[in-house]
Every structure is written in C-alpha cells, then in structure tokens.
mmCIF file of C-alpha atoms and ligand atoms in Angstrom:
data_model
loop_
_atom_site.group_PDB
_atom_site.id
_atom_site.type_symbol
_atom_site.label_atom_id
_atom_site.label_comp_id
_atom_site.label_asym_id
_atom_site.label_seq_id
_atom_site.Cartn_x
_atom_site.Cartn_y
_atom_site.Cartn_z
ATOM 1 C CA MET Q 1 83.493 94.113 -10.085
ATOM 2 C CA ILE Q 2 81.397 92.722 -12.910
ATOM 3 C CA ALA Q 3 77.951 91.407 -12.014
ATOM 4 C CA GLY Q 4 76.848 88.428 -14.051
ATOM 5 C CA LYS Q 5 73.095 88.227 -14.699
ATOM 6 C CA SER Q 6 72.559 85.272 -12.356
ATOM 7 C CA SER Q 7 74.068 87.055 -9.331
ATOM 8 C CA GLU Q 8 73.176 90.727 -9.726
ATOM 9 C CA ASN Q 9 71.942 91.359 -6.174
ATOM 10 C CA LEU Q 10 74.708 89.419 -4.509
ATOM 11 C CA ALA Q 11 77.308 91.284 -6.609
ATOM 12 C CA LYS Q 12 75.715 94.572 -5.552
ATOM 13 C CA SER Q 13 76.052 93.780 -1.816
ATOM 14 C CA LEU Q 14 79.536 92.401 -2.363
ATOM 15 C CA SER Q 15 80.704 95.499 -4.227
ATOM 16 C CA LYS Q 16 79.442 97.701 -1.373
ATOM 17 C CA LYS Q 17 81.322 95.620 1.179
ATOM 18 C CA LEU Q 18 84.524 95.700 -0.858
ATOM 19 C CA LYS Q 19 84.037 99.328 -1.949
ATOM 20 C CA ALA Q 20 84.511 98.179 -5.539
ATOM 21 C CA ASN Q 21 83.052 99.827 -8.635
ATOM 22 C CA LEU Q 22 80.222 97.740 -10.002
ATOM 23 C CA VAL Q 23 79.722 97.186 -13.704
ATOM 24 C CA LYS Q 24 76.616 95.327 -14.874
ATOM 25 C CA SER Q 25 76.331 93.004 -17.824
ATOM 26 C CA LYS Q 26 73.471 92.955 -20.291
ATOM 27 C CA VAL Q 27 72.364 89.713 -21.866
ATOM 28 C CA ARG Q 28 70.140 89.033 -24.818
ATOM 29 C CA ILE Q 29 69.246 85.414 -25.519
ATOM 30 C CA PHE Q 30 68.764 84.691 -29.208
ATOM 31 C CA PRO Q 31 65.922 82.360 -30.292
ATOM 32 C CA ASP Q 32 68.495 79.570 -30.811
ATOM 33 C CA GLY Q 33 69.617 79.882 -27.170
ATOM 34 C CA GLU Q 34 72.901 81.729 -27.729
ATOM 35 C CA SER Q 35 73.770 84.534 -25.285
ATOM 36 C CA LYS Q 36 74.796 87.935 -26.569
ATOM 37 C CA ILE Q 37 76.614 89.544 -23.663
ATOM 38 C CA THR Q 38 77.476 93.222 -23.310
ATOM 39 C CA ILE Q 39 79.453 94.877 -20.522
ATOM 40 C CA ASP Q 40 77.470 97.900 -19.392
ATOM 41 C CA GLY Q 41 80.311 100.176 -18.303
ATOM 42 C CA LYS Q 42 84.036 100.703 -18.389
ATOM 43 C CA LEU Q 43 86.485 97.947 -17.533
ATOM 44 C CA SER Q 44 89.768 98.664 -15.801
ATOM 45 C CA LYS Q 45 93.249 97.280 -15.462
ATOM 46 C CA ASN Q 46 92.757 96.922 -11.722
ATOM 47 C CA ALA Q 47 92.076 93.487 -10.282
ATOM 48 C CA THR Q 48 88.577 92.574 -11.438
ATOM 49 C CA ILE Q 49 86.070 90.325 -9.741
ATOM 50 C CA VAL Q 50 83.431 88.541 -11.822
ATOM 51 C CA VAL Q 51 80.412 87.254 -9.873
ATOM 52 C CA GLN Q 52 78.076 84.684 -11.357
ATOM 53 C CA SER Q 53 76.418 81.548 -9.963
ATOM 54 C CA ILE Q 54 76.062 78.573 -12.290
ATOM 55 C CA TYR Q 55 72.491 77.481 -11.595
ATOM 56 C CA PRO Q 56 69.898 76.664 -14.293
ATOM 57 C CA PRO Q 57 70.088 77.353 -17.161
ATOM 58 C CA VAL Q 58 73.484 75.932 -16.194
ATOM 59 C CA ASP Q 59 75.250 75.913 -19.558
ATOM 60 C CA THR Q 60 73.977 79.399 -20.396
ATOM 61 C CA ASN Q 61 75.200 80.819 -17.084
ATOM 62 C CA LEU Q 62 78.492 78.987 -17.541
ATOM 63 C CA ILE Q 63 79.218 80.420 -20.997
ATOM 64 C CA GLN Q 64 78.242 83.865 -19.734
ATOM 65 C CA VAL Q 65 80.689 83.800 -16.833
ATOM 66 C CA LEU Q 66 83.479 82.440 -19.024
ATOM 67 C CA SER Q 67 82.813 85.242 -21.516
ATOM 68 C CA LEU Q 68 82.852 87.905 -18.789
ATOM 69 C CA ILE Q 69 86.155 86.606 -17.416
ATOM 70 C CA SER Q 70 87.642 86.487 -20.905
ATOM 71 C CA LYS Q 71 86.626 90.115 -21.555
ATOM 72 C CA ALA Q 72 87.843 91.315 -18.133
ATOM 73 C CA ARG Q 73 91.199 89.640 -18.746
ATOM 74 C CA GLU Q 74 91.749 91.759 -21.858
ATOM 75 C CA PHE Q 75 92.068 94.714 -19.446
ATOM 76 C CA ALA Q 76 93.067 93.402 -16.035
ATOM 77 C CA LYS Q 77 96.107 91.391 -14.961
ATOM 78 C CA GLU Q 78 94.147 89.659 -12.239
ATOM 79 C CA VAL Q 79 90.618 88.322 -12.590
ATOM 80 C CA ILE Q 80 88.949 86.679 -9.622
ATOM 81 C CA ALA Q 81 85.997 84.441 -10.445
ATOM 82 C CA VAL Q 82 83.442 84.369 -7.632
ATOM 83 C CA ILE Q 83 81.090 81.487 -8.343
ATOM 84 C CA PRO Q 84 78.724 81.383 -5.341
ATOM 85 C CA TYR Q 85 76.980 78.254 -6.635
ATOM 86 C CA MET Q 86 79.264 76.061 -8.693
ATOM 87 C CA GLY Q 87 77.223 73.969 -11.086
ATOM 88 C CA TYR Q 88 78.600 70.588 -12.162
ATOM 89 C CA ALA Q 89 80.359 70.221 -8.789
ATOM 90 C CA ARG Q 90 78.758 66.822 -8.182
ATOM 91 C CA GLN Q 91 80.488 65.462 -11.256
ATOM 92 C CA ASP Q 92 83.910 65.549 -9.641
ATOM 93 C CA ARG Q 93 84.946 61.918 -10.245
ATOM 94 C CA GLU Q 94 84.268 58.958 -12.511
ATOM 95 C CA PHE Q 95 81.585 57.101 -10.538
ATOM 96 C CA LEU Q 96 80.793 54.716 -13.417
ATOM 97 C CA PRO Q 97 83.227 53.874 -16.233
ATOM 98 C CA GLY Q 98 83.129 56.336 -19.092
ATOM 99 C CA GLU Q 99 81.626 59.220 -17.112
ATOM 100 C CA ILE Q 100 83.164 62.609 -17.861
ATOM 101 C CA ILE Q 101 84.611 64.450 -14.861
ATOM 102 C CA SER Q 102 82.913 67.751 -15.657
ATOM 103 C CA MET Q 103 84.852 69.599 -12.962
ATOM 104 C CA LYS Q 104 88.064 68.775 -14.800
ATOM 105 C CA VAL Q 105 86.611 70.344 -17.957
ATOM 106 C CA LEU Q 106 85.477 73.422 -16.010
ATOM 107 C CA GLY Q 107 88.936 73.714 -14.437
ATOM 108 C CA ARG Q 108 90.472 73.890 -17.905
ATOM 109 C CA LEU Q 109 87.861 76.369 -19.151
ATOM 110 C CA PHE Q 110 88.260 78.835 -16.267
ATOM 111 C CA LYS Q 111 92.044 78.749 -16.573
ATOM 112 C CA GLY Q 112 91.821 78.998 -20.357
ATOM 113 C CA VAL Q 113 89.774 82.209 -20.342
ATOM 114 C CA GLY Q 114 92.168 83.798 -17.871
ATOM 115 C CA ALA Q 115 90.773 83.445 -14.342
ATOM 116 C CA SER Q 116 93.595 83.901 -11.838
ATOM 117 C CA ARG Q 117 91.647 82.802 -8.752
ATOM 118 C CA ILE Q 118 88.337 81.142 -8.097
ATOM 119 C CA ILE Q 119 86.174 81.451 -4.994
ATOM 120 C CA VAL Q 120 83.172 79.189 -4.461
ATOM 121 C CA VAL Q 121 80.709 78.688 -1.611
ATOM 122 C CA ASP Q 122 80.126 75.292 0.014
ATOM 123 C CA ILE Q 123 81.224 73.282 -2.971
ATOM 124 C CA HIS Q 124 79.709 69.794 -3.040
ATOM 125 C CA SER Q 125 83.084 68.199 -2.210
ATOM 126 C CA ARG Q 126 86.644 69.477 -1.992
ATOM 127 C CA ILE Q 127 87.649 67.069 -4.779
ATOM 128 C CA GLY Q 128 85.983 69.404 -7.291
ATOM 129 C CA LEU Q 129 88.469 72.230 -6.728
ATOM 130 C CA LYS Q 130 91.452 69.861 -7.091
ATOM 131 C CA HIS Q 131 90.701 69.908 -10.826
ATOM 132 C CA PHE Q 132 91.367 73.662 -10.967
ATOM 133 C CA LYS Q 133 94.993 74.468 -11.619
ATOM 134 C CA ILE Q 134 94.580 78.069 -10.417
ATOM 135 C CA LYS Q 135 94.318 79.379 -6.833
ATOM 136 C CA SER Q 136 91.014 78.307 -5.392
ATOM 137 C CA LYS Q 137 89.094 78.771 -2.174
ATOM 138 C CA ASN Q 138 85.923 77.285 -0.768
ATOM 139 C CA VAL Q 139 83.982 79.592 1.538
ATOM 140 C CA SER Q 140 81.571 78.144 4.071
ATOM 141 C CA ALA Q 141 78.085 79.556 4.569
ATOM 142 C CA ILE Q 142 77.454 77.175 7.452
ATOM 143 C CA SER Q 143 78.093 79.699 10.248
ATOM 144 C CA ASP Q 144 75.731 82.216 8.552
ATOM 145 C CA LEU Q 145 73.012 79.557 8.296
ATOM 146 C CA ALA Q 146 73.563 78.443 11.901
ATOM 147 C CA GLU Q 147 73.344 82.072 13.048
ATOM 148 C CA TYR Q 148 69.916 82.357 11.403
ATOM 149 C CA PHE Q 149 68.661 79.291 13.280
ATOM 150 C CA ARG Q 150 69.974 80.583 16.598
ATOM 151 C CA LYS Q 151 67.203 83.204 16.422
ATOM 152 C CA ILE Q 152 64.435 80.593 16.103
ATOM 153 C CA ASN Q 153 62.892 79.099 19.223
ATOM 154 C CA LEU Q 154 63.399 75.323 18.941
ATOM 155 C CA LYS Q 155 62.623 72.448 21.278
ATOM 156 C CA ASN Q 156 65.639 70.320 22.230
ATOM 157 C CA PRO Q 157 67.102 70.797 18.706
ATOM 158 C CA LEU Q 158 69.274 68.274 16.916
ATOM 159 C CA VAL Q 159 71.203 68.793 13.685
ATOM 160 C CA VAL Q 160 70.841 66.004 11.124
ATOM 161 C CA SER Q 161 72.765 65.300 7.935
ATOM 162 C CA PRO Q 162 70.671 63.341 5.404
ATOM 163 C CA ASP Q 163 73.772 61.349 4.414
ATOM 164 C CA GLN Q 164 77.205 60.300 5.662
ATOM 165 C CA GLY Q 165 78.869 62.533 3.047
ATOM 166 C CA GLY Q 166 77.448 65.575 4.847
ATOM 167 C CA LYS Q 167 78.600 64.537 8.329
ATOM 168 C CA GLU Q 168 81.371 67.161 8.587
ATOM 169 C CA ARG Q 169 78.953 69.859 7.417
ATOM 170 C CA ALA Q 170 76.469 68.848 10.114
ATOM 171 C CA ARG Q 171 79.253 68.771 12.714
ATOM 172 C CA GLU Q 172 80.282 72.305 11.708
ATOM 173 C CA PHE Q 173 76.689 73.567 11.799
ATOM 174 C CA ALA Q 174 76.108 71.984 15.215
ATOM 175 C CA LYS Q 175 79.311 73.593 16.549
ATOM 176 C CA HIS Q 176 78.166 77.099 15.512
ATOM 177 C CA PHE Q 177 74.555 76.484 16.461
ATOM 178 C CA GLY Q 178 75.361 74.826 19.776
ATOM 179 C CA SER Q 179 73.763 71.385 19.653
ATOM 180 C CA GLU Q 180 74.474 67.727 18.961
ATOM 181 C CA PHE Q 181 74.325 66.240 15.474
ATOM 182 C CA ILE Q 182 73.719 62.907 13.765
ATOM 183 C CA ALA Q 183 74.116 61.677 10.175
ATOM 184 C CA LEU Q 184 71.701 59.323 8.409
ATOM 185 C CA THR Q 185 72.841 56.820 5.796
ATOM 186 C CA LYS Q 186 71.477 57.497 2.338
ATOM 187 C CA CYS Q 187 71.895 55.242 -0.699
ATOM 188 C CA ARG Q 188 71.575 56.569 -4.225
ATOM 189 C CA ASP Q 189 71.130 54.348 -7.260
ATOM 190 C CA ARG Q 190 73.860 55.652 -9.564
ATOM 191 C CA LYS Q 191 71.849 54.775 -12.660
ATOM 192 C CA THR Q 192 68.359 56.038 -11.772
ATOM 193 C CA GLY Q 193 69.437 58.698 -9.241
ATOM 194 C CA LYS Q 194 66.738 57.436 -6.793
ATOM 195 C CA VAL Q 195 67.566 57.704 -3.088
ATOM 196 C CA LYS Q 196 66.580 55.734 0.012
ATOM 197 C CA ILE Q 197 67.467 55.996 3.687
ATOM 198 C CA ALA Q 198 69.286 52.929 4.959
ATOM 199 C CA THR Q 199 69.502 53.950 8.627
ATOM 200 C CA SER Q 200 67.641 51.579 10.960
ATOM 201 C CA LYS Q 201 65.087 52.844 13.449
ATOM 202 C CA PHE Q 202 66.278 54.852 16.466
ATOM 203 C CA ASP Q 203 64.866 56.878 19.361
ATOM 204 C CA GLU Q 204 67.286 59.800 19.339
ATOM 205 C CA VAL Q 205 65.014 62.203 17.464
ATOM 206 C CA LYS Q 206 61.757 61.505 19.346
ATOM 207 C CA GLY Q 207 59.952 64.721 20.330
ATOM 208 C CA ARG Q 208 62.838 66.930 19.175
ATOM 209 C CA ASP Q 209 62.958 69.758 16.628
ATOM 210 C CA LEU Q 210 65.379 68.822 13.841
ATOM 211 C CA ILE Q 211 67.466 70.874 11.427
ATOM 212 C CA LEU Q 212 68.350 68.919 8.300
ATOM 213 C CA VAL Q 213 71.558 70.405 6.919
ATOM 214 C CA ASP Q 214 72.656 69.883 3.310
ATOM 215 C CA ASP Q 215 74.849 71.664 0.782
ATOM 216 C CA MET Q 216 72.151 71.782 -1.857
ATOM 217 C CA ILE Q 217 68.606 70.828 -2.738
ATOM 218 C CA SER Q 218 67.954 69.924 -6.338
ATOM 219 C CA THR Q 219 64.897 67.683 -6.798
ATOM 220 C CA GLY Q 220 64.309 67.558 -3.041
ATOM 221 C CA GLY Q 221 64.454 63.741 -3.112
ATOM 222 C CA SER Q 222 67.125 63.503 -0.406
ATOM 223 C CA ILE Q 223 65.306 65.873 1.967
ATOM 224 C CA VAL Q 224 61.905 64.239 1.362
ATOM 225 C CA LYS Q 225 63.242 60.727 2.079
ATOM 226 C CA ALA Q 226 65.098 61.930 5.188
ATOM 227 C CA THR Q 227 62.037 63.818 6.482
ATOM 228 C CA GLU Q 228 59.704 60.860 5.927
ATOM 229 C CA PHE Q 229 62.129 58.654 7.851
ATOM 230 C CA LEU Q 230 62.553 61.158 10.697
ATOM 231 C CA LYS Q 231 58.794 61.698 10.986
ATOM 232 C CA LYS Q 232 58.348 57.910 11.364
ATOM 233 C CA GLN Q 233 60.798 58.095 14.273
ATOM 234 C CA LYS Q 234 58.349 60.564 15.890
ATOM 235 C CA CYS Q 235 60.438 63.726 15.762
ATOM 236 C CA ARG Q 236 58.693 67.074 16.407
ATOM 237 C CA ARG Q 237 59.286 69.656 13.644
ATOM 238 C CA VAL Q 238 61.728 69.392 10.714
ATOM 239 C CA PHE Q 239 63.516 72.510 9.423
ATOM 240 C CA VAL Q 240 65.910 72.543 6.475
ATOM 241 C CA ALA Q 241 69.100 74.583 6.179
ATOM 242 C CA CYS Q 242 70.966 74.461 2.905
ATOM 243 C CA THR Q 243 73.435 76.679 1.102
ATOM 244 C CA HIS Q 244 72.127 76.274 -2.435
ATOM 245 C CA ALA Q 245 68.388 75.858 -3.015
ATOM 246 C CA LEU Q 246 67.903 74.934 -6.667
ATOM 247 C CA LEU Q 247 64.433 73.568 -5.916
ATOM 248 C CA MET Q 248 63.796 71.974 -9.307
ATOM 249 C CA ASP Q 249 60.538 70.364 -10.446
ATOM 250 C CA ASN Q 250 58.236 71.640 -7.724
ATOM 251 C CA ALA Q 251 60.708 70.513 -5.045
ATOM 252 C CA GLU Q 252 59.550 73.150 -2.559
ATOM 253 C CA ASN Q 253 56.005 71.752 -2.468
ATOM 254 C CA LYS Q 254 57.232 68.157 -2.306
ATOM 255 C CA ILE Q 255 59.445 69.066 0.656
ATOM 256 C CA LYS Q 256 56.656 70.973 2.458
ATOM 257 C CA ASN Q 257 54.236 68.081 1.817
ATOM 258 C CA SER Q 258 56.685 65.645 3.386
ATOM 259 C CA GLY Q 259 56.383 67.646 6.623
ATOM 260 C CA VAL Q 260 59.167 70.240 6.545
ATOM 261 C CA VAL Q 261 58.007 73.469 8.214
ATOM 262 C CA LYS Q 262 60.637 75.831 6.775
ATOM 263 C CA ILE Q 263 63.420 75.798 4.189
ATOM 264 C CA VAL Q 264 66.223 78.283 4.753
ATOM 265 C CA SER Q 265 68.907 78.864 2.125
ATOM 266 C CA THR Q 266 71.485 81.487 1.146
ATOM 267 C CA ASN Q 267 71.512 83.993 -1.690
ATOM 268 C CA THR Q 268 74.026 81.989 -3.768
ATOM 269 C CA ILE Q 269 70.810 81.162 -5.640
ATOM 270 C CA PRO Q 270 68.148 83.882 -5.402
ATOM 271 C CA GLY Q 271 64.654 82.709 -4.535
ATOM 272 C CA LYS Q 272 61.878 82.583 -1.945
ATOM 273 C CA THR Q 273 63.917 80.582 0.557
ATOM 274 C CA SER Q 274 67.203 82.492 0.198
ATOM 275 C CA VAL Q 275 66.987 84.568 3.365
ATOM 276 C CA VAL Q 276 70.621 84.274 4.463
ATOM 277 C CA ASP Q 277 73.001 86.800 2.883
ATOM 278 C CA ILE Q 278 76.537 85.503 2.486
ATOM 279 C CA SER Q 279 78.099 88.591 0.884
ATOM 280 C CA ASN Q 280 79.982 89.422 4.068
ATOM 281 C CA THR Q 281 81.533 85.963 4.250
ATOM 282 C CA ILE Q 282 82.573 86.089 0.577
ATOM 283 C CA ALA Q 283 83.963 89.613 1.029
ATOM 284 C CA GLN Q 284 86.177 88.395 3.910
ATOM 285 C CA ALA Q 285 87.532 85.653 1.659
ATOM 286 C CA ILE Q 286 88.446 88.098 -1.111
ATOM 287 C CA LYS Q 287 90.177 90.680 1.112
HETATM 288 C C1 R5P G 301 74.255 64.862 -2.426
HETATM 289 O O1 R5P G 301 75.025 64.112 -1.901
HETATM 290 C C2 R5P G 301 74.033 66.279 -2.066
HETATM 291 O O2 R5P G 301 74.675 66.635 -0.878
HETATM 292 C C3 R5P G 301 72.558 66.603 -1.950
HETATM 293 O O3 R5P G 301 72.003 65.880 -0.872
HETATM 294 C C4 R5P G 301 71.843 66.224 -3.208
HETATM 295 O O4 R5P G 301 72.580 66.633 -4.329
HETATM 296 C C5 R5P G 301 70.480 66.839 -3.263
HETATM 297 O O5 R5P G 301 69.844 66.454 -4.443
HETATM 298 P P1 R5P G 301 68.300 66.134 -4.464
HETATM 299 O O6 R5P G 301 67.607 67.325 -3.867
HETATM 300 O O7 R5P G 301 67.972 65.955 -5.925
HETATM 301 O O8 R5P G 301 68.087 64.880 -3.683
#
C-alpha cells in the first residue's frame, strides 16, 4: 500500500486491517506550486493500493495520486486507487451549456495512468463513477456515522436531509440509526451557487433533536440554511452527520453560529470533526 500525503493516517489504519506493507510518499512543493514526489520505500509487483483523498489543494492532491498510481503501475500488474474523498465529483454532468464534465476527465486520467480499480466513499452521486471505464465501487460510510449517533442520548430524534438529492442517504441513515427521516427542498442558483430552502412550514420537527445528514460540507451554506429553517420550526437541537467535512472559509464557525451543536464527519478528510473511522468499511470493500 502506498500512502498519499493527504491520507497518511487513514492509509496506516487500512494497511493494518489488510495486513499490507505500507510505503509512504514524500512530497516537496516547489515555489511555483509543482509537486516533487518521492516513494519512500520499495515497490512490489504484488497488487498495490494507493490511498489519497482529493481535498484542497485539490489539483495538487490529484496530480500526486495520479503520479503515485503511474509509478506503482511500473511494478505491479494491478493498482487499486482508494480515493476516500473524490474531489470534482459534483461536476458529473453538464448543468449549463459548455460546462466541462470534470468526472469524465478524471475517469480518463485514472485509466490513463494505469489504475485497474477505483474505490471511493460516499461519492456525491453515482453518475460520477459512470465516467470511469475501469472497475469502480462506492463504499458507504452511512452505517458508521449512524453507529456513532446511536451512542448519543437524543430526544425523539429525526433524520433530515437538507435536500431532495440526499433523500436516499437520509433513508439509509435512518434505517441504521432506527428513526424516521424527512427531506427538505433546497434550491441552488446554478450561477451564483447561493442556496435557499423552499420547503414550507411544518410541525414535524417541533421539540425534536435533529440529525442533518449530508455527503459533504464545503462552504456550509446548505447546512446553515437548513438549520436556520429548522430552528424557525422550533426544533430542539441540530446535529450534523456528514462523510466529508471540507469546511472551507470558516464554515465550522458559520455552522455553529447558526445553531448546530455538533458536527460529526469521517476521516476521509482529516480534521477536528472527523471522529468516525471508516478504514474498516473500506478494508471490507477491498478484500
Ligand atoms: C450538494 O448537493 C451536496 O450534497 C452538499 O449539500 C453541498 O455540496 C454542500 O456544499 P456547501 O457546504 O457549500 O453548501
């Protein structure tokens, strides 16, 4: 297994679970932004797993993982790319004319450098992986997140998706957690990226503890708007469960200020909120 810089700890736990030798990579970033990548150990002809999430700096982490796969492929017949957080996954279709489907480009790049299989965690939508012409698998972290929440004492809990696109995710979470779920309706302006909640008022959440479930938090805009709406409907506490917490531009504070009591995420992206380890779930998918 080769650990990319962005996923060193996750690769370490994964290698233990799979009893795989772990080789680290060293990276030096030149003043012009280029990455000089060195493999810190011996590569083998055995199947090789490369682990690297593509979170910011996205393009830097992308070129690094492509380089690691390319190098591994010079030795091994099979190279499995484990991309816990797949950047660019939201650009999986042409929403407005002329937009590039970045996932199509990534599909070509991963195949081009020699990846034989790709494993991702809670990809934004399944459409993304359709652009990969190699074996691909999406692993769900939802049961791990739900398990975490089962240990918290909540009052009459309800699972909420901030948008209709996340309804199935919320359904899945609610099934593992053991509660009901609802999905709000969110509208996003495709040009400005601004979001608003279009759901009309309802009583369902009154006095209840809520768990907002999403695949990812970037600017926090979606969670903030959903929380403000839910608070107006007189809910009790709002918790957030998400797989990938990017938390850009002070998003954590914005979310806390909107009334969220706790953000819980997985270690696909390391950070303060990433308290749920998904190495076991990824390991099962590789075996
Ligand atoms: C969108 O449909 C996704 O599921 C997330 O809700 C969204 O990408 C989060 O982005 P932000 O935190 O910037 O609102």
